[in-house]
Amino acid sequence: MSLLEIENLRVTFETETGPVQAVRGVSFGLGRERLGIVGESGSGKTITGRSVLRLIRPPGRIEADRMVFDGIDLTTASEKQMRALRGPRLAMVMQDPKYSLNPVMRVGAQLMEGLLRRDRLGRAEARKKAIAALEAVQIRDPERVMEAWPHELSGGMGQRVMIAMMLIPEPDLLIADEPTSALDVTVQAEVMAILDNLVRERGMGLIFISHDLRLVAQFCDRVLVMYHGRIVEELAAGDLMNARHPYTQGLLNCLPKIGGSREPLPGLDRTGDWANV
Ligand SMILES: Nc1ncnc2c1ncn2[C@@H]1O[C@H](COP(=O)(O)OP(=O)(O)O)[C@@H](O)[C@H]1O
Ligand SMILES: [Mg+2]
């Protein structure tokens, strides 16, 4: 059975100037595999990911014909059920550790929090698990990192700590939203290898969101290409170079620089019919 099934997902934000349709009828299924979602900035990738966890705040509104996670209907689940799913079963790593780590809590205390509270482990055992999680993301001096404050971590370190934190409850599905885009190429490759390993070892499903089509194709089994709130093309990772859609070809031809501008891709030719959706 597939892990996640989404049919006709729509997300609308009511704004002062009228409704903004961020996601316009997205459908896809996911097994225990690595699925990439790519598209330029503003194409609806993050909102699609957050919708799966039902983390869209009013005035945003989620609608879907079907949204089922491991047999659980996410469209009708209560807020209490959703809270129980988020973390232990469904997790999302955000782009910037600054928004996910608590700045006034040491790293170790944050890693141990869920283990102490949700899993009701004793301190010694929680500490052991937290250290093991740091080791799993290849942090060499976990004891020292446990004592660190979030602001003392480098970008790559912060990213690893976040991934460790998300993986402690062993979720069935991890959504990683541009988890490496703030990192330099070497650290980026390391973080990708860590995620890849964890997917293989734990048989977890992974949705990897990025604006970097080549990175995603290299790392995922399957890639969805989003434009303006819709999926315009779906590719097996190996078929990247045969991408048919002009937008996908455009993404290949004008990859933004890491850490560069987040504006819509400047070199993209938008004169085709596809652009007017
Ligand atoms: N709170 C909001 N209010 C209004 N529009 C929003 C809000 N959040 C996102 N959007 C719109 O939704 C669209 C998709 O955003 P997003 O999913 O963040 O894009 P991506 O992750 O692909 O860069 C954007 O055009 C954005 O302007
Ligand atoms: Mg985004």
Short mmCIF file of C-alpha atoms and ligand atoms in Angstrom, two decimals:
data_model
loop_
_atom_site.label_atom_id
_atom_site.label_comp_id
_atom_site.label_asym_id
_atom_site.label_seq_id
_atom_site.Cartn_x
_atom_site.Cartn_y
_atom_site.Cartn_z
CA MET A 1 0.00 0.00 0.00
CA SER A 2 1.28 3.45 -0.69
CA LEU A 3 2.33 5.67 2.16
CA LEU A 4 0.72 8.84 0.90
CA GLU A 5 -1.98 9.50 -1.67
CA ILE A 6 -2.99 12.99 -2.67
CA GLU A 7 -5.69 13.83 -5.17
CA ASN A 8 -6.50 17.32 -6.36
CA LEU A 9 -4.92 19.29 -3.51
CA ARG A 10 -5.80 22.98 -3.60
CA VAL A 11 -4.51 25.65 -1.23
CA THR A 12 -5.97 29.13 -1.29
CA PHE A 13 -4.99 32.21 0.71
CA GLU A 14 -7.52 34.98 1.15
CA THR A 15 -5.66 38.26 0.81
CA GLU A 16 -6.68 41.91 0.71
CA THR A 17 -6.45 41.82 -3.07
CA GLY A 18 -8.47 38.62 -3.39
CA PRO A 19 -7.76 34.90 -3.20
CA VAL A 20 -4.28 33.60 -4.07
CA GLN A 21 -4.22 30.01 -5.27
CA ALA A 22 -0.86 28.69 -4.12
CA VAL A 23 -1.59 25.07 -5.06
CA ARG A 24 -4.00 24.37 -7.92
CA GLY A 25 -4.92 20.71 -8.08
CA VAL A 26 -1.86 18.64 -7.23
CA SER A 27 -2.08 14.82 -7.27
CA PHE A 28 0.60 12.30 -6.49
CA GLY A 29 1.29 9.09 -4.62
CA LEU A 30 4.31 8.10 -2.60
CA GLY A 31 5.67 4.76 -1.47
CA ARG A 32 8.73 4.14 0.65
CA GLU A 33 10.84 5.96 -1.91
CA ARG A 34 12.57 9.26 -2.55
CA LEU A 35 10.34 11.72 -4.35
CA GLY A 36 11.70 15.08 -5.43
CA ILE A 37 9.62 18.22 -5.91
CA VAL A 38 11.29 20.96 -7.92
CA GLY A 39 10.21 24.28 -9.33
CA GLU A 40 11.18 27.91 -9.19
CA SER A 41 10.58 30.04 -6.11
CA GLY A 42 6.84 30.59 -5.55
CA SER A 43 5.72 27.52 -7.51
CA GLY A 44 3.99 25.99 -4.46
CA LYS A 45 6.52 23.43 -3.22
CA THR A 46 6.60 24.48 0.44
CA ILE A 47 2.84 24.92 0.65
CA THR A 48 2.35 21.43 -0.82
CA GLY A 49 4.71 19.99 1.82
CA ARG A 50 3.11 21.89 4.68
CA SER A 51 -0.35 20.79 3.51
CA VAL A 52 0.55 17.16 4.12
CA LEU A 53 1.13 18.03 7.79
CA ARG A 54 -1.89 20.36 7.68
CA LEU A 55 0.36 23.21 8.76
CA ILE A 56 -1.38 25.95 6.80
CA ARG A 57 -2.69 28.73 8.98
CA PRO A 58 -5.75 30.82 8.22
CA PRO A 59 -6.36 32.75 6.00
CA GLY A 60 -4.91 29.77 4.12
CA ARG A 61 -7.36 26.99 3.29
CA ILE A 62 -6.58 23.39 2.25
CA GLU A 63 -8.95 21.37 0.08
CA ALA A 64 -8.39 17.96 -1.45
CA ASP A 65 -10.52 15.23 -3.01
CA ARG A 66 -8.34 12.75 -1.17
CA MET A 67 -5.34 13.00 1.15
CA VAL A 68 -4.52 9.72 2.87
CA PHE A 69 -1.42 8.89 4.87
CA ASP A 70 -0.96 5.18 5.65
CA GLY A 71 -4.72 4.62 5.69
CA ILE A 72 -5.46 7.75 7.73
CA ASP A 73 -7.69 10.34 6.06
CA LEU A 74 -5.85 13.63 6.59
CA THR A 75 -8.78 15.67 5.31
CA THR A 76 -11.01 14.58 8.18
CA ALA A 77 -8.47 13.84 10.94
CA SER A 78 -8.99 15.93 14.07
CA GLU A 79 -6.39 18.47 15.15
CA LYS A 80 -5.56 16.13 18.03
CA GLN A 81 -4.93 13.25 15.62
CA MET A 82 -2.75 15.53 13.49
CA ARG A 83 -0.67 16.53 16.50
CA ALA A 84 -0.12 12.87 17.29
CA LEU A 85 1.03 12.24 13.71
CA ARG A 86 3.38 15.21 13.44
CA GLY A 87 6.78 14.22 14.69
CA PRO A 88 6.39 10.50 15.36
CA ARG A 89 5.01 9.62 11.92
CA LEU A 90 5.16 12.68 9.68
CA ALA A 91 8.08 15.07 9.93
CA MET A 92 9.27 18.12 8.04
CA VAL A 93 12.75 19.62 8.01
CA MET A 94 12.56 23.31 7.20
CA GLN A 95 15.06 25.21 5.14
CA ASP A 96 16.47 27.32 7.93
CA PRO A 97 17.44 25.83 11.31
CA LYS A 98 16.80 29.25 12.84
CA TYR A 99 13.05 28.69 12.55
CA SER A 100 13.06 25.14 13.90
CA LEU A 101 15.51 25.20 16.78
CA ASN A 102 14.63 26.97 19.99
CA PRO A 103 17.31 29.66 20.45
CA VAL A 104 17.12 29.61 24.26
CA MET A 105 17.46 25.88 24.73
CA ARG A 106 20.67 23.86 24.47
CA VAL A 107 20.81 21.39 21.59
CA GLY A 108 20.82 18.35 23.89
CA ALA A 109 17.77 19.50 25.82
CA GLN A 110 15.87 19.98 22.53
CA LEU A 111 16.84 16.57 21.26
CA MET A 112 15.81 14.95 24.53
CA GLU A 113 12.53 16.83 24.97
CA GLY A 114 10.31 14.48 22.96
CA LEU A 115 12.02 11.40 24.36
CA LEU A 116 11.40 12.54 27.91
CA ARG A 117 7.87 13.83 27.39
CA ARG A 118 6.34 11.75 24.62
CA ASP A 119 8.24 8.51 25.03
CA ARG A 120 8.62 8.91 28.80
CA LEU A 121 12.20 7.70 28.80
CA GLY A 122 14.50 8.32 31.76
CA ARG A 123 17.16 11.02 31.38
CA ALA A 124 20.06 8.62 30.89
CA GLU A 125 18.32 6.71 28.15
CA ALA A 126 17.03 9.86 26.44
CA ARG A 127 20.57 11.23 26.45
CA LYS A 128 21.91 8.03 24.94
CA LYS A 129 19.33 8.16 22.14
CA ALA A 130 20.01 11.84 21.47
CA ILE A 131 23.73 11.18 21.16
CA ALA A 132 23.07 8.24 18.87
CA ALA A 133 20.93 10.51 16.66
CA LEU A 134 23.78 13.02 16.42
CA GLU A 135 26.14 10.22 15.49
CA ALA A 136 23.70 9.04 12.82
CA VAL A 137 24.05 12.41 11.09
CA GLN A 138 27.81 12.09 11.40
CA ILE A 139 28.48 14.62 14.11
CA ARG A 140 31.83 13.54 15.46
CA ASP A 141 31.75 15.22 18.86
CA PRO A 142 28.13 14.68 19.93
CA GLU A 143 28.86 15.27 23.62
CA ARG A 144 30.04 18.79 22.89
CA VAL A 145 27.18 19.52 20.48
CA MET A 146 24.65 18.40 23.13
CA GLU A 147 25.90 21.28 25.32
CA ALA A 148 25.91 23.87 22.51
CA TRP A 149 23.39 26.66 21.98
CA PRO A 150 21.80 26.82 18.51
CA HIS A 151 23.62 30.10 17.66
CA GLU A 152 26.96 28.36 18.18
CA LEU A 153 26.29 25.92 15.33
CA SER A 154 27.53 26.47 11.79
CA GLY A 155 24.97 26.20 8.97
CA GLY A 156 25.92 22.62 8.15
CA MET A 157 25.92 21.65 11.80
CA GLY A 158 22.52 23.28 12.40
CA GLN A 159 21.12 21.39 9.43
CA ARG A 160 22.43 18.08 10.77
CA VAL A 161 21.05 18.77 14.24
CA MET A 162 17.62 19.50 12.75
CA ILE A 163 17.69 16.31 10.74
CA ALA A 164 18.74 14.39 13.87
CA MET A 165 15.87 15.96 15.79
CA MET A 166 13.32 15.01 13.10
CA LEU A 167 14.63 11.46 12.89
CA ILE A 168 14.62 10.63 16.61
CA PRO A 169 10.93 9.62 16.60
CA GLU A 170 11.60 7.53 13.45
CA PRO A 171 8.93 9.04 11.20
CA ASP A 172 7.49 7.04 8.31
CA LEU A 173 7.57 10.06 6.05
CA LEU A 174 10.10 12.89 6.09
CA ILE A 175 9.53 16.05 4.10
CA ALA A 176 12.78 17.93 3.65
CA ASP A 177 12.21 21.47 2.38
CA GLU A 178 15.38 22.78 0.72
CA PRO A 179 17.38 21.24 3.54
CA THR A 180 20.70 21.97 1.89
CA SER A 181 20.18 25.16 -0.07
CA ALA A 182 21.96 27.36 2.49
CA LEU A 183 25.00 25.07 2.57
CA ASP A 184 28.14 24.97 0.49
CA VAL A 185 28.48 22.20 -2.05
CA THR A 186 30.65 19.88 0.07
CA VAL A 187 28.42 20.04 3.13
CA GLN A 188 25.39 19.76 0.86
CA ALA A 189 26.69 16.46 -0.53
CA GLU A 190 27.33 15.19 3.01
CA VAL A 191 23.81 16.03 4.17
CA MET A 192 22.34 14.36 1.08
CA ALA A 193 24.36 11.22 1.76
CA ILE A 194 23.12 11.16 5.36
CA LEU A 195 19.48 11.47 4.27
CA ASP A 196 20.00 8.85 1.61
CA ASN A 197 21.44 6.43 4.12
CA LEU A 198 18.59 6.95 6.54
CA VAL A 199 16.02 6.35 3.81
CA ARG A 200 17.70 3.09 2.83
CA GLU A 201 18.23 1.87 6.37
CA ARG A 202 14.84 2.79 7.79
CA GLY A 203 12.68 2.31 4.70
CA MET A 204 11.22 5.75 5.25
CA GLY A 205 9.42 7.72 2.55
CA LEU A 206 11.11 10.99 1.64
CA ILE A 207 9.81 14.07 -0.12
CA PHE A 208 12.78 16.21 -1.04
CA ILE A 209 11.91 19.76 -2.02
CA SER A 210 14.42 21.86 -3.91
CA HIS A 211 14.79 24.39 -6.69
CA ASP A 212 17.82 22.47 -7.93
CA LEU A 213 16.62 20.01 -10.54
CA ARG A 214 19.98 18.34 -11.04
CA LEU A 215 20.51 17.74 -7.33
CA VAL A 216 17.05 16.24 -6.97
CA ALA A 217 17.43 14.02 -10.02
CA GLN A 218 20.74 12.73 -8.72
CA PHE A 219 19.32 11.92 -5.34
CA CYS A 220 15.67 10.90 -5.84
CA ASP A 221 13.89 8.06 -7.60
CA ARG A 222 11.18 10.24 -9.10
CA VAL A 223 10.77 13.98 -9.63
CA LEU A 224 7.67 16.17 -9.81
CA VAL A 225 8.14 19.51 -11.51
CA MET A 226 5.91 22.30 -10.21
CA TYR A 227 5.03 25.55 -11.89
CA HIS A 228 2.48 28.05 -10.66
CA GLY A 229 0.83 25.66 -8.21
CA ARG A 230 0.58 22.72 -10.59
CA ILE A 231 2.61 19.66 -11.48
CA VAL A 232 3.65 20.20 -15.07
CA GLU A 233 5.85 17.14 -15.49
CA GLU A 234 6.73 13.94 -13.69
CA LEU A 235 10.04 12.24 -14.43
CA ALA A 236 11.95 9.17 -13.40
CA ALA A 237 15.20 10.64 -12.09
CA GLY A 238 17.16 8.94 -14.85
CA ASP A 239 15.04 10.62 -17.53
CA LEU A 240 15.97 14.14 -16.53
CA MET A 241 17.89 14.85 -19.68
CA ASN A 242 14.84 13.84 -21.74
CA ALA A 243 12.56 16.32 -19.95
CA ARG A 244 9.85 17.31 -22.40
CA HIS A 245 8.31 20.32 -20.81
CA PRO A 246 9.88 23.66 -21.83
CA TYR A 247 9.68 24.85 -18.22
CA THR A 248 11.64 21.80 -17.04
CA GLN A 249 14.18 22.37 -19.78
CA GLY A 250 14.35 25.98 -18.64
CA LEU A 251 15.04 24.90 -15.07
CA LEU A 252 17.89 22.78 -16.36
CA ASN A 253 19.34 25.62 -18.38
CA CYS A 254 19.27 28.33 -15.76
CA LEU A 255 19.95 26.77 -12.41
CA PRO A 256 20.18 29.42 -9.73
CA LYS A 257 23.38 29.66 -7.75
CA ILE A 258 23.45 28.19 -4.25
CA GLY A 259 22.58 30.94 -1.83
CA GLY A 260 21.79 33.18 -4.79
CA SER A 261 18.70 35.20 -5.59
CA ARG A 262 15.33 33.64 -4.76
CA GLU A 263 13.58 35.61 -7.49
CA PRO A 264 11.87 33.68 -10.27
CA LEU A 265 14.49 32.37 -12.64
CA PRO A 266 15.56 35.26 -14.82
CA GLY A 267 16.74 33.27 -17.82
CA LEU A 268 13.48 31.35 -18.23
CA ASP A 269 11.64 31.92 -21.51
CA ARG A 270 8.00 32.44 -20.54
CA THR A 271 6.60 33.06 -23.98
CA GLY A 272 5.22 29.53 -24.47
CA ASP A 273 1.57 28.59 -23.92
CA TRP A 274 2.58 26.62 -20.84
CA ALA A 275 3.42 29.82 -18.96
CA ASN A 276 -0.14 31.15 -19.12
CA VAL A 277 -1.83 28.81 -16.70
N1 LIG B 1 0.55 33.31 3.82
C1 LIG B 1 0.41 33.48 2.50
N2 LIG B 1 -0.44 34.41 2.01
C2 LIG B 1 -0.60 34.58 0.68
N3 LIG B 1 0.07 33.90 -0.26
C3 LIG B 1 0.94 32.98 0.16
C4 LIG B 1 1.17 32.71 1.56
N4 LIG B 1 2.10 31.75 1.67
C5 LIG B 1 2.44 31.43 0.40
N5 LIG B 1 1.76 32.15 -0.50
C6 LIG B 1 1.87 32.07 -1.96
O1 LIG B 1 1.87 30.73 -2.35
C7 LIG B 1 2.71 30.53 -3.45
C8 LIG B 1 3.55 29.32 -3.25
O2 LIG B 1 4.44 29.53 -2.19
P1 LIG B 1 5.50 28.44 -1.74
O3 LIG B 1 4.85 27.12 -1.60
O4 LIG B 1 6.18 28.99 -0.54
O5 LIG B 1 6.50 28.41 -2.99
P2 LIG B 1 7.91 27.66 -3.11
O6 LIG B 1 8.14 26.86 -1.88
O7 LIG B 1 7.77 26.83 -4.34
O8 LIG B 1 8.92 28.72 -3.29
C9 LIG B 1 3.54 31.79 -3.62
O9 LIG B 1 3.16 32.42 -4.79
C10 LIG B 1 3.21 32.61 -2.41
O10 LIG B 1 3.10 33.96 -2.75
MG MG B 2 9.69 27.02 -0.52
#
